[in-house]
PDB file of C-alpha atoms in Angstrom:
ATOM      1  CA  MET A  59      12.322 -21.976  -2.243  1.00  0.00           C
ATOM      2  CA  ASN A  60       9.459 -20.431  -3.988  1.00  0.00           C
ATOM      3  CA  PHE A  61       8.384 -16.723  -3.274  1.00  0.00           C
ATOM      4  CA  PRO A  62       5.032 -15.479  -4.354  1.00  0.00           C
ATOM      5  CA  ALA A  63       5.165 -12.890  -7.103  1.00  0.00           C
ATOM      6  CA  ALA A  64       4.483  -9.206  -5.817  1.00  0.00           C
ATOM      7  CA  PRO A  65       1.011  -8.083  -7.150  1.00  0.00           C
ATOM      8  CA  GLU A  66       0.593  -4.824  -9.066  1.00  0.00           C
ATOM      9  CA  ILE A  67      -0.265  -1.689  -6.878  1.00  0.00           C
ATOM     10  CA  THR A  68      -3.837  -0.614  -7.406  1.00  0.00           C
ATOM     11  CA  ALA A  69      -3.656   3.030  -6.569  1.00  0.00           C
ATOM     12  CA  ALA A  70      -6.367   5.541  -6.792  1.00  0.00           C
ATOM     13  CA  ALA A  71      -3.680   8.343  -7.476  1.00  0.00           C
ATOM     14  CA  TRP A  72       0.120   8.905  -7.086  1.00  0.00           C
ATOM     15  CA  LEU A  73       2.157  11.603  -5.433  1.00  0.00           C
ATOM     16  CA  ASN A  74       5.892  12.376  -6.246  1.00  0.00           C
ATOM     17  CA  VAL A  75       5.946  10.765  -9.654  1.00  0.00           C
ATOM     18  CA  ASP A  76       4.761  11.890 -13.239  1.00  0.00           C
ATOM     19  CA  VAL A  77       3.913   8.359 -14.411  1.00  0.00           C
ATOM     20  CA  PRO A  78       2.603   5.638 -11.965  1.00  0.00           C
ATOM     21  CA  LEU A  79       5.019   2.846 -11.062  1.00  0.00           C
ATOM     22  CA  SER A  80       4.312  -0.761 -11.869  1.00  0.00           C
ATOM     23  CA  MET A  81       5.836  -3.680 -10.356  1.00  0.00           C
ATOM     24  CA  GLN A  82       6.434  -5.342 -13.640  1.00  0.00           C
ATOM     25  CA  ALA A  83       8.410  -2.122 -14.843  1.00  0.00           C
ATOM     26  CA  LEU A  84      10.609  -2.307 -11.659  1.00  0.00           C
ATOM     27  CA  GLN A  85      11.967  -5.928 -12.194  1.00  0.00           C
ATOM     28  CA  GLY A  86      15.536  -5.830 -12.048  1.00  0.00           C
ATOM     29  CA  ASN A  87      15.395  -3.419  -8.848  1.00  0.00           C
ATOM     30  CA  VAL A  88      15.094  -4.270  -5.161  1.00  0.00           C
ATOM     31  CA  VAL A  89      11.430  -2.726  -4.158  1.00  0.00           C
ATOM     32  CA  MET A  90      10.660  -1.712  -0.760  1.00  0.00           C
ATOM     33  CA  LEU A  91       6.896  -1.080  -0.195  1.00  0.00           C
ATOM     34  CA  HIS A  92       6.312   0.993   2.885  1.00  0.00           C
ATOM     35  CA  ALA A  93       2.565   0.700   4.137  1.00  0.00           C
ATOM     36  CA  PHE A  94       1.527   3.635   6.286  1.00  0.00           C
ATOM     37  CA  GLN A  95      -1.078   5.890   7.386  1.00  0.00           C
ATOM     38  CA  MET A  96      -0.862   9.474   8.222  1.00  0.00           C
ATOM     39  CA  LEU A  97      -2.650   9.041  11.683  1.00  0.00           C
ATOM     40  CA  CYS A  98      -0.554   5.895  12.664  1.00  0.00           C
ATOM     41  CA  PRO A  99       1.753   6.953  15.527  1.00  0.00           C
ATOM     42  CA  ALA A 100       4.540   4.215  14.763  1.00  0.00           C
ATOM     43  CA  CYS A 101       4.460   5.277  11.076  1.00  0.00           C
ATOM     44  CA  VAL A 102       4.816   9.011  11.791  1.00  0.00           C
ATOM     45  CA  SER A 103       7.549   8.705  14.710  1.00  0.00           C
ATOM     46  CA  GLN A 104       9.581   5.717  13.278  1.00  0.00           C
ATOM     47  CA  ALA A 105       8.573   3.719  10.099  1.00  0.00           C
ATOM     48  CA  THR A 106       8.399   6.617   7.662  1.00  0.00           C
ATOM     49  CA  PRO A 107      11.363   8.583   8.660  1.00  0.00           C
ATOM     50  CA  GLN A 108      13.248   5.065   8.389  1.00  0.00           C
ATOM     51  CA  ALA A 109      11.800   4.492   5.038  1.00  0.00           C
ATOM     52  CA  ALA A 110      12.943   7.891   3.818  1.00  0.00           C
ATOM     53  CA  ALA A 111      16.446   7.236   4.978  1.00  0.00           C
ATOM     54  CA  VAL A 112      16.674   3.848   3.531  1.00  0.00           C
ATOM     55  CA  ALA A 113      15.673   5.471   0.177  1.00  0.00           C
ATOM     56  CA  GLU A 114      18.474   8.063   0.726  1.00  0.00           C
ATOM     57  CA  CYS A 115      20.892   5.393   1.737  1.00  0.00           C
ATOM     58  CA  PHE A 116      20.468   3.166  -1.237  1.00  0.00           C
ATOM     59  CA  ALA A 117      19.608   5.669  -4.071  1.00  0.00           C
ATOM     60  CA  GLY A 118      21.254   4.706  -7.246  1.00  0.00           C
ATOM     61  CA  ASP A 119      21.670   1.049  -6.197  1.00  0.00           C
ATOM     62  CA  ASP A 120      18.822  -0.291  -8.252  1.00  0.00           C
ATOM     63  CA  PHE A 121      16.495   0.180  -5.358  1.00  0.00           C
ATOM     64  CA  GLN A 122      13.083   1.733  -5.313  1.00  0.00           C
ATOM     65  CA  LEU A 123      11.126   2.647  -2.261  1.00  0.00           C
ATOM     66  CA  ILE A 124       7.461   2.928  -2.932  1.00  0.00           C
ATOM     67  CA  GLY A 125       5.067   4.751  -0.032  1.00  0.00           C
ATOM     68  CA  LEU A 126       1.649   2.790   0.152  1.00  0.00           C
ATOM     69  CA  HIS A 127      -0.712   4.995   1.917  1.00  0.00           C
ATOM     70  CA  THR A 128      -3.371   2.490   2.656  1.00  0.00           C
ATOM     71  CA  VAL A 129      -6.387   3.653   4.627  1.00  0.00           C
ATOM     72  CA  PHE A 130      -8.462   1.096   6.525  1.00  0.00           C
ATOM     73  CA  GLU A 131      -9.748   3.290   9.314  1.00  0.00           C
ATOM     74  CA  HIS A 132     -10.525   7.126   9.730  1.00  0.00           C
ATOM     75  CA  HIS A 133     -11.353   7.474   5.933  1.00  0.00           C
ATOM     76  CA  SER A 134     -13.116  10.875   6.397  1.00  0.00           C
ATOM     77  CA  VAL A 135      -9.756  12.542   7.673  1.00  0.00           C
ATOM     78  CA  MET A 136      -7.009  10.773   5.575  1.00  0.00           C
ATOM     79  CA  THR A 137      -7.985  12.141   2.300  1.00  0.00           C
ATOM     80  CA  PRO A 138      -5.588  12.513  -0.745  1.00  0.00           C
ATOM     81  CA  ASP A 139      -5.539  16.337  -0.153  1.00  0.00           C
ATOM     82  CA  ALA A 140      -4.417  15.852   3.536  1.00  0.00           C
ATOM     83  CA  LEU A 141      -1.879  13.320   2.320  1.00  0.00           C
ATOM     84  CA  ARG A 142      -0.425  15.851  -0.092  1.00  0.00           C
ATOM     85  CA  VAL A 143       0.014  18.260   2.932  1.00  0.00           C
ATOM     86  CA  TYR A 144       1.487  15.614   5.146  1.00  0.00           C
ATOM     87  CA  ALA A 145       4.024  14.644   2.533  1.00  0.00           C
ATOM     88  CA  ALA A 146       5.127  18.227   1.927  1.00  0.00           C
ATOM     89  CA  GLU A 147       5.422  18.871   5.748  1.00  0.00           C
ATOM     90  CA  PHE A 148       7.571  15.905   6.113  1.00  0.00           C
ATOM     91  CA  ARG A 149       9.312  16.331   3.032  1.00  0.00           C
ATOM     92  CA  LEU A 150       8.600  12.857   1.760  1.00  0.00           C
ATOM     93  CA  GLN A 151      10.162  12.620  -1.928  1.00  0.00           C
ATOM     94  CA  PHE A 152       9.718   9.063  -2.716  1.00  0.00           C
ATOM     95  CA  PRO A 153       6.799   7.843  -4.821  1.00  0.00           C
ATOM     96  CA  ILE A 154       3.542   7.432  -2.807  1.00  0.00           C
ATOM     97  CA  ALA A 155       0.676   5.380  -4.088  1.00  0.00           C
ATOM     98  CA  ILE A 156      -2.643   5.958  -2.524  1.00  0.00           C
ATOM     99  CA  ASP A 157      -4.103   2.670  -2.093  1.00  0.00           C
ATOM    100  CA  GLN A 158      -7.632   2.175  -4.107  1.00  0.00           C
ATOM    101  CA  PRO A 159     -10.435   1.917  -1.702  1.00  0.00           C
ATOM    102  CA  ALA A 160     -12.378  -1.229  -1.733  1.00  0.00           C
ATOM    103  CA  GLU A 161     -15.721  -1.318  -2.978  1.00  0.00           C
ATOM    104  CA  ASN A 162     -16.822  -3.537  -0.124  1.00  0.00           C
ATOM    105  CA  GLY A 163     -15.432  -3.210   3.358  1.00  0.00           C
ATOM    106  CA  PRO A 164     -12.528  -0.945   4.933  1.00  0.00           C
ATOM    107  CA  VAL A 165      -9.537  -2.665   3.794  1.00  0.00           C
ATOM    108  CA  PRO A 166      -7.910  -1.141   0.539  1.00  0.00           C
ATOM    109  CA  VAL A 167      -7.270  -3.107  -2.506  1.00  0.00           C
ATOM    110  CA  THR A 168      -3.499  -3.338  -2.506  1.00  0.00           C
ATOM    111  CA  MET A 169      -3.352  -4.023   1.203  1.00  0.00           C
ATOM    112  CA  ALA A 170      -5.779  -7.004   0.801  1.00  0.00           C
ATOM    113  CA  LYS A 171      -3.691  -8.368  -2.091  1.00  0.00           C
ATOM    114  CA  LEU A 172      -0.603  -8.249  -0.084  1.00  0.00           C
ATOM    115  CA  GLY A 173      -2.342  -9.644   2.932  1.00  0.00           C
ATOM    116  CA  LEU A 174      -1.229  -6.901   5.200  1.00  0.00           C
ATOM    117  CA  GLN A 175      -2.366  -6.830   8.741  1.00  0.00           C
ATOM    118  CA  GLY A 176      -1.961  -3.084   9.504  1.00  0.00           C
ATOM    119  CA  THR A 177       0.460  -0.330   9.504  1.00  0.00           C
ATOM    120  CA  PRO A 178       3.307   0.205   9.498  1.00  0.00           C
ATOM    121  CA  SER A 179       3.978  -2.818   7.106  1.00  0.00           C
ATOM    122  CA  THR A 180       7.238  -3.377   5.156  1.00  0.00           C
ATOM    123  CA  VAL A 181       7.128  -5.667   2.028  1.00  0.00           C
ATOM    124  CA  LEU A 182      10.573  -6.415   0.352  1.00  0.00           C
ATOM    125  CA  VAL A 183      10.421  -7.479  -3.361  1.00  0.00           C
ATOM    126  CA  ASP A 184      13.643  -9.107  -5.002  1.00  0.00           C
ATOM    127  CA  ARG A 185      14.843  -8.350  -8.482  1.00  0.00           C
ATOM    128  CA  ALA A 186      12.575 -10.964  -9.965  1.00  0.00           C
ATOM    129  CA  GLY A 187       9.564  -9.399  -8.570  1.00  0.00           C
ATOM    130  CA  ASN A 188       8.967 -11.814  -5.866  1.00  0.00           C
ATOM    131  CA  ILE A 189       7.988 -10.946  -2.207  1.00  0.00           C
ATOM    132  CA  ARG A 190      11.025 -11.914   0.041  1.00  0.00           C
ATOM    133  CA  PHE A 191       9.778 -10.377   3.215  1.00  0.00           C
ATOM    134  CA  SER A 192       6.859  -8.952   4.668  1.00  0.00           C
ATOM    135  CA  HIS A 193       6.270  -7.656   8.203  1.00  0.00           C
ATOM    136  CA  PHE A 194       3.794  -5.940  10.044  1.00  0.00           C
ATOM    137  CA  GLY A 195       5.049  -3.302  12.716  1.00  0.00           C
ATOM    138  CA  THR A 196       8.498  -1.627  13.096  1.00  0.00           C
ATOM    139  CA  LEU A 197      11.811  -2.947  12.371  1.00  0.00           C
ATOM    140  CA  SER A 198      15.279  -1.912  13.511  1.00  0.00           C
ATOM    141  CA  ASP A 199      17.545   0.016  11.118  1.00  0.00           C
ATOM    142  CA  MET A 200      20.191  -2.611  10.977  1.00  0.00           C
ATOM    143  CA  GLN A 201      17.955  -5.351  10.387  1.00  0.00           C
ATOM    144  CA  LEU A 202      16.007  -3.560   7.510  1.00  0.00           C
ATOM    145  CA  GLY A 203      19.367  -2.216   6.018  1.00  0.00           C
ATOM    146  CA  ALA A 204      20.982  -5.802   6.088  1.00  0.00           C
ATOM    147  CA  MET A 205      17.885  -7.143   4.488  1.00  0.00           C
ATOM    148  CA  VAL A 206      17.848  -4.641   1.650  1.00  0.00           C
ATOM    149  CA  GLY A 207      21.565  -5.007   1.284  1.00  0.00           C
ATOM    150  CA  GLN A 208      21.435  -8.614   0.999  1.00  0.00           C
ATOM    151  CA  LEU A 209      18.539  -8.344  -1.637  1.00  0.00           C
ATOM    152  CA  LEU A 210      20.707  -5.940  -3.531  1.00  0.00           C
ATOM    153  CA  SER A 211      23.714  -8.224  -3.502  1.00  0.00           C
ATOM    154  CA  MET A 212      21.630 -11.022  -5.346  1.00  0.00           C
TER     155      MET A 212
END
């Protein structure tokens, strides 16, 4: 079965890293992209805390969580400065890419490249850099943990 290659993240800025991350440099690791917005209720209540827990659970196991703050609505209130405050308040320690706004239209660049439908969204990338799973909405802890574990065992 052929799986599509994960596109590079096109970020306007990064939080919680000194050097921007790249999908190419992360090959050999399992990568989870957690697409979220600060004003997304399901992101705040379930998906972002779950992503942080997954990162903690699989730390040191050739696993990398990347948050993708992808703003496609309410642009005026979800600024990079507001995201910095949000990340600090919620003690988000994983790398967060601020998706590059599109030149035409509301859908940011990386969100469009990944074909995401909204937030929260989860994208799992295997060690070869291929997208193995993409989902819009929330997932159960067991389902997500099992999928990450399966990719790590490959």
